[in-house]
Tab-separated table of C-alpha atoms in Angstrom:
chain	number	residue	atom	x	y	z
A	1	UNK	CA	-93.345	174.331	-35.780
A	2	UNK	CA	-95.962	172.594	-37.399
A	3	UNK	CA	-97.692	169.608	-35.618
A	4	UNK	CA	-97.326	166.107	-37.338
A	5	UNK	CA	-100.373	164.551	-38.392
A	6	UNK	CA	-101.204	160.941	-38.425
A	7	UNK	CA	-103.810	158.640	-40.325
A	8	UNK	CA	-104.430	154.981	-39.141
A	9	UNK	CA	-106.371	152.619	-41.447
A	10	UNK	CA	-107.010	149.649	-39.044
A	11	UNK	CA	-110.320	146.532	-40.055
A	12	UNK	CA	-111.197	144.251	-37.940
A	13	UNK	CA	-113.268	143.845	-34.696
A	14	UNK	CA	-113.410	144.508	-31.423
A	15	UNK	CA	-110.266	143.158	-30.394
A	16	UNK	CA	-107.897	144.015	-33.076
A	17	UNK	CA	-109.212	147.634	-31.957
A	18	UNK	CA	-108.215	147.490	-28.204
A	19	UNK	CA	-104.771	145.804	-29.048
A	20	UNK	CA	-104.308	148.470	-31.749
A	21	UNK	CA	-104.490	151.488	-29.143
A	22	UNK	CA	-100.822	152.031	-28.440
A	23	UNK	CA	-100.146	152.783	-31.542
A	24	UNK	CA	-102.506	156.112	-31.342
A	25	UNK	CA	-101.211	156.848	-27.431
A	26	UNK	CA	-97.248	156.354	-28.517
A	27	UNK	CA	-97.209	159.463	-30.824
A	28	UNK	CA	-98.939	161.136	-28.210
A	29	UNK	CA	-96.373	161.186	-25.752
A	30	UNK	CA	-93.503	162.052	-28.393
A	31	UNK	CA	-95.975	164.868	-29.901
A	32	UNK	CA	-98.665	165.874	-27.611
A	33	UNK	CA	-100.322	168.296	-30.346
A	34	UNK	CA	-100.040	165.538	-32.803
A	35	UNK	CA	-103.620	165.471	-34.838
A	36	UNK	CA	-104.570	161.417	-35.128
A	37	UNK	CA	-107.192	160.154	-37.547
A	38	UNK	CA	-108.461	156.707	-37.997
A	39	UNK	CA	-110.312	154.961	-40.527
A	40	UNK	CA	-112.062	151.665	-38.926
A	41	UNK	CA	-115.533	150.646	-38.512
A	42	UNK	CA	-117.008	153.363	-36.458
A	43	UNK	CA	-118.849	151.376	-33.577
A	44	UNK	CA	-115.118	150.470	-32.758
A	45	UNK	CA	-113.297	153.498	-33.680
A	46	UNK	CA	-115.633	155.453	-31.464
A	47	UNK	CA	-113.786	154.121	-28.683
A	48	UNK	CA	-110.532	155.453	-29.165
A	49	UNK	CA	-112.231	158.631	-29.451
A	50	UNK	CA	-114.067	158.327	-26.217
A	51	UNK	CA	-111.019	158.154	-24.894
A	52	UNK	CA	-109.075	161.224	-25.925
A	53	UNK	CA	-106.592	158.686	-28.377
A	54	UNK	CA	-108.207	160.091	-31.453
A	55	UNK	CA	-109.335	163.391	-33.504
A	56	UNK	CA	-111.007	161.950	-36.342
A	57	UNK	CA	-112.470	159.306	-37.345
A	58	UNK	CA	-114.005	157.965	-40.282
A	59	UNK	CA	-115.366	154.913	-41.748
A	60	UNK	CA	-113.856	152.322	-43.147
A	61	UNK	CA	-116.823	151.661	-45.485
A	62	UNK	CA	-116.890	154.752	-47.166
A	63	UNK	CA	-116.993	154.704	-50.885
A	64	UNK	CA	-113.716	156.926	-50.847
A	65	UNK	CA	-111.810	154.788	-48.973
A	66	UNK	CA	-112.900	151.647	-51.357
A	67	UNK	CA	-111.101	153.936	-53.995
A	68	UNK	CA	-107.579	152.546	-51.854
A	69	UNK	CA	-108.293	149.311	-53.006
A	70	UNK	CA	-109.024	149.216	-56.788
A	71	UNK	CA	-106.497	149.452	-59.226
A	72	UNK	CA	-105.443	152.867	-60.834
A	73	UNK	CA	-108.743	154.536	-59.085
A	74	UNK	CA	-109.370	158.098	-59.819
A	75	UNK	CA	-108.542	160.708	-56.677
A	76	UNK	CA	-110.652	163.790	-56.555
A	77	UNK	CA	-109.179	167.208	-55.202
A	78	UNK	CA	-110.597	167.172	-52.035
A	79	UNK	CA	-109.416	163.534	-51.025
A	80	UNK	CA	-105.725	164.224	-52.723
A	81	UNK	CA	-105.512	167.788	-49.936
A	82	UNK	CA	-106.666	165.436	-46.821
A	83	UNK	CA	-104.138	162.784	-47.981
A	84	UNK	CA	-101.472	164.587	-48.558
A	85	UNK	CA	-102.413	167.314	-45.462
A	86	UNK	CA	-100.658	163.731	-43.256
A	87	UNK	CA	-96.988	163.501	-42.375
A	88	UNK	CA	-97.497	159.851	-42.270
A	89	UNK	CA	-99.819	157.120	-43.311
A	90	UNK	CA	-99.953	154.028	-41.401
A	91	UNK	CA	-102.499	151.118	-42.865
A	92	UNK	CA	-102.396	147.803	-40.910
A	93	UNK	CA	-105.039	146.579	-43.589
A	94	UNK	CA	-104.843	143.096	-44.870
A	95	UNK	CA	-103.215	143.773	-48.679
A	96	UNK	CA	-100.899	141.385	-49.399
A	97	UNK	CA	-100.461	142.459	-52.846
A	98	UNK	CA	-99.341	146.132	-51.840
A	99	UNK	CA	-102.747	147.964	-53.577
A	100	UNK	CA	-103.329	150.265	-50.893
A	101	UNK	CA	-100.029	151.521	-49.793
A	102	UNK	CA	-99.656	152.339	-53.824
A	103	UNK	CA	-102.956	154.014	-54.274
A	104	UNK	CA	-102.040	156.418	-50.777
A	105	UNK	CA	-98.939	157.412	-52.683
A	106	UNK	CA	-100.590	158.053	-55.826
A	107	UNK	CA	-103.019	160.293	-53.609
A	108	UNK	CA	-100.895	162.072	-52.406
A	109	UNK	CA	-99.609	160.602	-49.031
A	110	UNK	CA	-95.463	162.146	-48.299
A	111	UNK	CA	-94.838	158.605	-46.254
A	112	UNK	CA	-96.671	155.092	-45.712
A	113	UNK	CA	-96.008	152.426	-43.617
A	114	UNK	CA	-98.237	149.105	-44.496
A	115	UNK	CA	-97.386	146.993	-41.634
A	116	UNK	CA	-99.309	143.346	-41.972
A	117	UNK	CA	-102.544	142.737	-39.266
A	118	UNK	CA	-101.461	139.251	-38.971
A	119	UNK	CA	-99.801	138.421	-35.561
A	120	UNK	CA	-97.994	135.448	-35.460
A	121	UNK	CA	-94.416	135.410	-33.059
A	122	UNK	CA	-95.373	138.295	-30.091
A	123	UNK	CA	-98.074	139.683	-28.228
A	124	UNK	CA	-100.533	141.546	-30.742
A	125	UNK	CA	-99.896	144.946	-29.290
A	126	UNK	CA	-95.931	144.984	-29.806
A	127	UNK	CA	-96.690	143.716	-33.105
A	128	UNK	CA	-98.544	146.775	-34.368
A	129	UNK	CA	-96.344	148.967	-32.409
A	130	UNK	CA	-93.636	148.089	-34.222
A	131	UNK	CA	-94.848	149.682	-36.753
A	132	UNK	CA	-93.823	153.007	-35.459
A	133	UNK	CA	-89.729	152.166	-34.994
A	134	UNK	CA	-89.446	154.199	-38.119
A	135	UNK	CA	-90.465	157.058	-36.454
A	136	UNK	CA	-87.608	155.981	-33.210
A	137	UNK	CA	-90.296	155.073	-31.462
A	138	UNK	CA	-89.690	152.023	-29.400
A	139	UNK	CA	-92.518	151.132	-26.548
A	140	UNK	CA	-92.845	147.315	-26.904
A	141	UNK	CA	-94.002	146.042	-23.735
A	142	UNK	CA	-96.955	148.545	-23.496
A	143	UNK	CA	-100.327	147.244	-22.586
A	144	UNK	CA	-103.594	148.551	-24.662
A	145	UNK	CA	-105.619	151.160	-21.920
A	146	UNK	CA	-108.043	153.139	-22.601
A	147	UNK	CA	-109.836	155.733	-20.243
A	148	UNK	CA	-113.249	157.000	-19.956
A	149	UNK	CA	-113.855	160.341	-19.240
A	150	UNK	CA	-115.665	160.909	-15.358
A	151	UNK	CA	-118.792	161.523	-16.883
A	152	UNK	CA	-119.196	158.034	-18.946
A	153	UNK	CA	-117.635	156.435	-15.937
A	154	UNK	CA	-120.410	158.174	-13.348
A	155	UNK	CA	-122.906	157.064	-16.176
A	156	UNK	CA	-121.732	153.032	-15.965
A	157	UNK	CA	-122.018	153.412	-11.793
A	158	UNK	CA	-125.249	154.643	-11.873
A	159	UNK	CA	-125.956	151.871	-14.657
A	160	UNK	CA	-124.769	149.358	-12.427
A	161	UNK	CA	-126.170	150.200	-9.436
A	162	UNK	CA	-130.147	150.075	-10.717
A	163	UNK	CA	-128.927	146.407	-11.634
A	164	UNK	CA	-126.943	145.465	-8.436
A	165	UNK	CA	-128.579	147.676	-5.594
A	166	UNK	CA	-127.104	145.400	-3.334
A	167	UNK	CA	-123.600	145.534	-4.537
A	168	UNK	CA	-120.469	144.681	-5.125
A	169	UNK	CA	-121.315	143.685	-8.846
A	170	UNK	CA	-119.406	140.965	-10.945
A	171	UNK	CA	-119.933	141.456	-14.750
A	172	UNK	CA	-119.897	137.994	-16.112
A	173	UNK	CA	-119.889	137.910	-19.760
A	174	UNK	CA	-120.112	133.948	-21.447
A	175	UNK	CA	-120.129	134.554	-25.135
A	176	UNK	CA	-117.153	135.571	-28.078
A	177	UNK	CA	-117.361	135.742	-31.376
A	178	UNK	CA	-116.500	132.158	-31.439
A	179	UNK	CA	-118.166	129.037	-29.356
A	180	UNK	CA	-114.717	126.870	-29.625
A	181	UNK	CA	-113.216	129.846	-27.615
A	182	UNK	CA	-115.988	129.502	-24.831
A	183	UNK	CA	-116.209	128.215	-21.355
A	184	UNK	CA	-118.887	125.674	-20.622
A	185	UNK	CA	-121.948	127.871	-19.865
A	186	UNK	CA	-122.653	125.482	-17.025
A	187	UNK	CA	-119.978	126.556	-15.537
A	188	UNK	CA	-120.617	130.456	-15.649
A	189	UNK	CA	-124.307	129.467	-14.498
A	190	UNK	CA	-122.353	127.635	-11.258
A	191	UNK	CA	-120.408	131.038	-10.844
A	192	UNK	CA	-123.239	132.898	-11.072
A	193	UNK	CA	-125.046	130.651	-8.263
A	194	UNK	CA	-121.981	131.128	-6.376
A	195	UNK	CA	-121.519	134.642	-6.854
A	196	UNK	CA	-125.168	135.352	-5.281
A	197	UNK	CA	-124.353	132.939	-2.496
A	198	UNK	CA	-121.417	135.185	-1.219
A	199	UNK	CA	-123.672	137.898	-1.386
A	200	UNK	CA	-122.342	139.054	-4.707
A	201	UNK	CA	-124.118	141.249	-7.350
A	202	UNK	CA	-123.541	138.986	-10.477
A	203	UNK	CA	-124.668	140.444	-14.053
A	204	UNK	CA	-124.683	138.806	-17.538
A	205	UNK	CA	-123.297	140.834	-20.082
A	206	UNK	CA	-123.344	139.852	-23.959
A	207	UNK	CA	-122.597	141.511	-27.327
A	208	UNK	CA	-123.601	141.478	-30.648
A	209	UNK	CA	-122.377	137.691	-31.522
A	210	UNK	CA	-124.456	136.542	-28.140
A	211	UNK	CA	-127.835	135.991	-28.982
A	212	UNK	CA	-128.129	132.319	-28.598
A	213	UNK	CA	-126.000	132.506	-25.447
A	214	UNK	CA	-128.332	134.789	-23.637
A	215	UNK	CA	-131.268	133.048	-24.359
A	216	UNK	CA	-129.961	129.799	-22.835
A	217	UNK	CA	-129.121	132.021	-19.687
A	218	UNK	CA	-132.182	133.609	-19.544
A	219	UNK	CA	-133.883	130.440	-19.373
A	220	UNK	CA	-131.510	128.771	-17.314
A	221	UNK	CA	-131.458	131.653	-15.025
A	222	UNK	CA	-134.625	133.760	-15.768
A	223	UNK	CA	-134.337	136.406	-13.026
A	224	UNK	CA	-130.379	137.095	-13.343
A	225	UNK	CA	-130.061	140.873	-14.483
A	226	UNK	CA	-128.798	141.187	-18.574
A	227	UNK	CA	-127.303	143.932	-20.202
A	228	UNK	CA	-127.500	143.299	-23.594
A	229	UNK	CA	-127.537	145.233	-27.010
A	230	UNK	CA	-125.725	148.071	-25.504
A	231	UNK	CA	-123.412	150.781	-27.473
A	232	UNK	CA	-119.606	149.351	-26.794
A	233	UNK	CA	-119.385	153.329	-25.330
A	234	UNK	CA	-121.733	152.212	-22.649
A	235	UNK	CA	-120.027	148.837	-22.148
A	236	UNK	CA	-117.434	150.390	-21.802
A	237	UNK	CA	-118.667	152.414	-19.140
A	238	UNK	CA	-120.580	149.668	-17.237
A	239	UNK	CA	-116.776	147.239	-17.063
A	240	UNK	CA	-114.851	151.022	-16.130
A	241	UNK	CA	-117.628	151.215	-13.287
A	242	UNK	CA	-117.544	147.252	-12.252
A	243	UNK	CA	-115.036	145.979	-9.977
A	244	UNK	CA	-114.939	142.505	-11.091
A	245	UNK	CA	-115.162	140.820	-14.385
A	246	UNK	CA	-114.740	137.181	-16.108
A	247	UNK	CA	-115.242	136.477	-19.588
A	248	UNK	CA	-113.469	133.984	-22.302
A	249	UNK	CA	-111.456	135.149	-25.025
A	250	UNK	CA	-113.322	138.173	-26.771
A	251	UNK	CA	-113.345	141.439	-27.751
A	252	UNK	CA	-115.312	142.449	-24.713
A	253	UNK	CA	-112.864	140.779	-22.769
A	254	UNK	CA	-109.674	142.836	-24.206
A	255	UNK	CA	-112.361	145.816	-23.319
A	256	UNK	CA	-112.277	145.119	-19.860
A	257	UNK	CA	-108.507	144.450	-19.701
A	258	UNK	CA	-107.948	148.055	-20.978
A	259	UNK	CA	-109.947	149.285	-18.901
């Protein structure tokens, strides 16, 4: 019997990745040879893969998959065989005016399901895997995880420890992609002091939308250790290595849960 074969096409950031990764560990457990392919941005993608929930991956900002988008677009050969090689397409892309789910027909695609990114009644990860009940696949409920392999995870604990020799660490990370969503940073700079008081290991951590956050830390706090600018792969191995984190409402934060 021939093993089903699944393509995602999921945008967003961060966060819509992590509460996105049910849906590629559901079919998993029905079909455990099942091939999985998604089309994000890479830098988030590569996650999934890191952790064994993926096969392929490709990017959402390739010319070919613009051709999804535009109206009555011309399908080469080659893309028409790797559409049509899937049992099933599933596209949580924002296209209200049905476009995409059209064009993946036209190419080729034997089923699509275009199931809409925008949460608004349950918790974002039900939402999306909902999208699978066509398949009989019913796993609301299940929270996004995602594993690191040993090596990655013996990579963040080595990471860790050069920063926090003295251990136990606590990963404290003050930013998000938006300010409104954030703590005061006064009162991260309190934990920190507090943290270090009890003999705690405390570590600033900030992503790509943090710039102006760590430089206030850094000169509020000029000798507190910073891991900045970091491949998500090795954040993710640094929070699977840390014991304790706090954060606001971010991507990096939905990271951590997972892990």
């Amino acid at each position: 019997m021939k093993s089903p074969r699944f393509l995602v096409l999921r945008g967003g950031a961060l966060g819509d990745m992590i509460v996105t990764l049910p849906v590629f560990a559901a079919p998993r457990r029905h079909w455990p040879d099942a091939y999985l392919e998604l089309v994000c941005y890479p830098r988030y993608g590569r996650l999934a893969r890191l952790g064994g929930l993926i096969d392929g991956l490709s990017s959402l900002d390739e010319a070919r998959i613009a051709r999804f988008f535009a109206w009555q677009p011309a399908f080469d050969d080659a893309q028409r065989r790797h559409i049509s090689s899937f049992d099933l397409v599933i596209s949580f892309l924002h296209n209200t005016d049905g476009t995409v789910a059209e064009n993946l027909r036209a190419a080729g695609a034997p089923q699509v399901i275009s199931h809409s990114p925008l949460v608004t009644t349950r918790h974002a990860a039900d939402h999306f895997l909902s999208a699978l009940e066509t398949l009989a696949i019913y796993e609301s409920g299940q929270a996004p995880t995602l594993v690191v392999p040993p090596a990655w995870r013996a990579r963040g604990q080595a990471a860790l420890a050069a920063l926090a020799p003295q251990g136990p660490a606590l990963i404290i990370h003050p930013g998000s992609g938006s300010p409104a969503k954030n703590w005061p940073l006064a009162h991260f700079l309190t934990l920190y002091d507090l943290a270090r008081a009890a003999q705690r290991q405390p570590i600033f951590l900030f992503g790509e939308a943090d710039a102006a956050c760590a430089t206030a830390v850094a000169q509020a706090r000029p000798d507190a250790p910073q891991i900045r600018d970091e491949p998500l792969e090795q954040v993710a191995a640094l929070l699977a290595a840390g014991p304790t984190y706090v954060g606001n409402d971010s991507g990096i934060s939905h990271l951590a849960a997972a892990l």
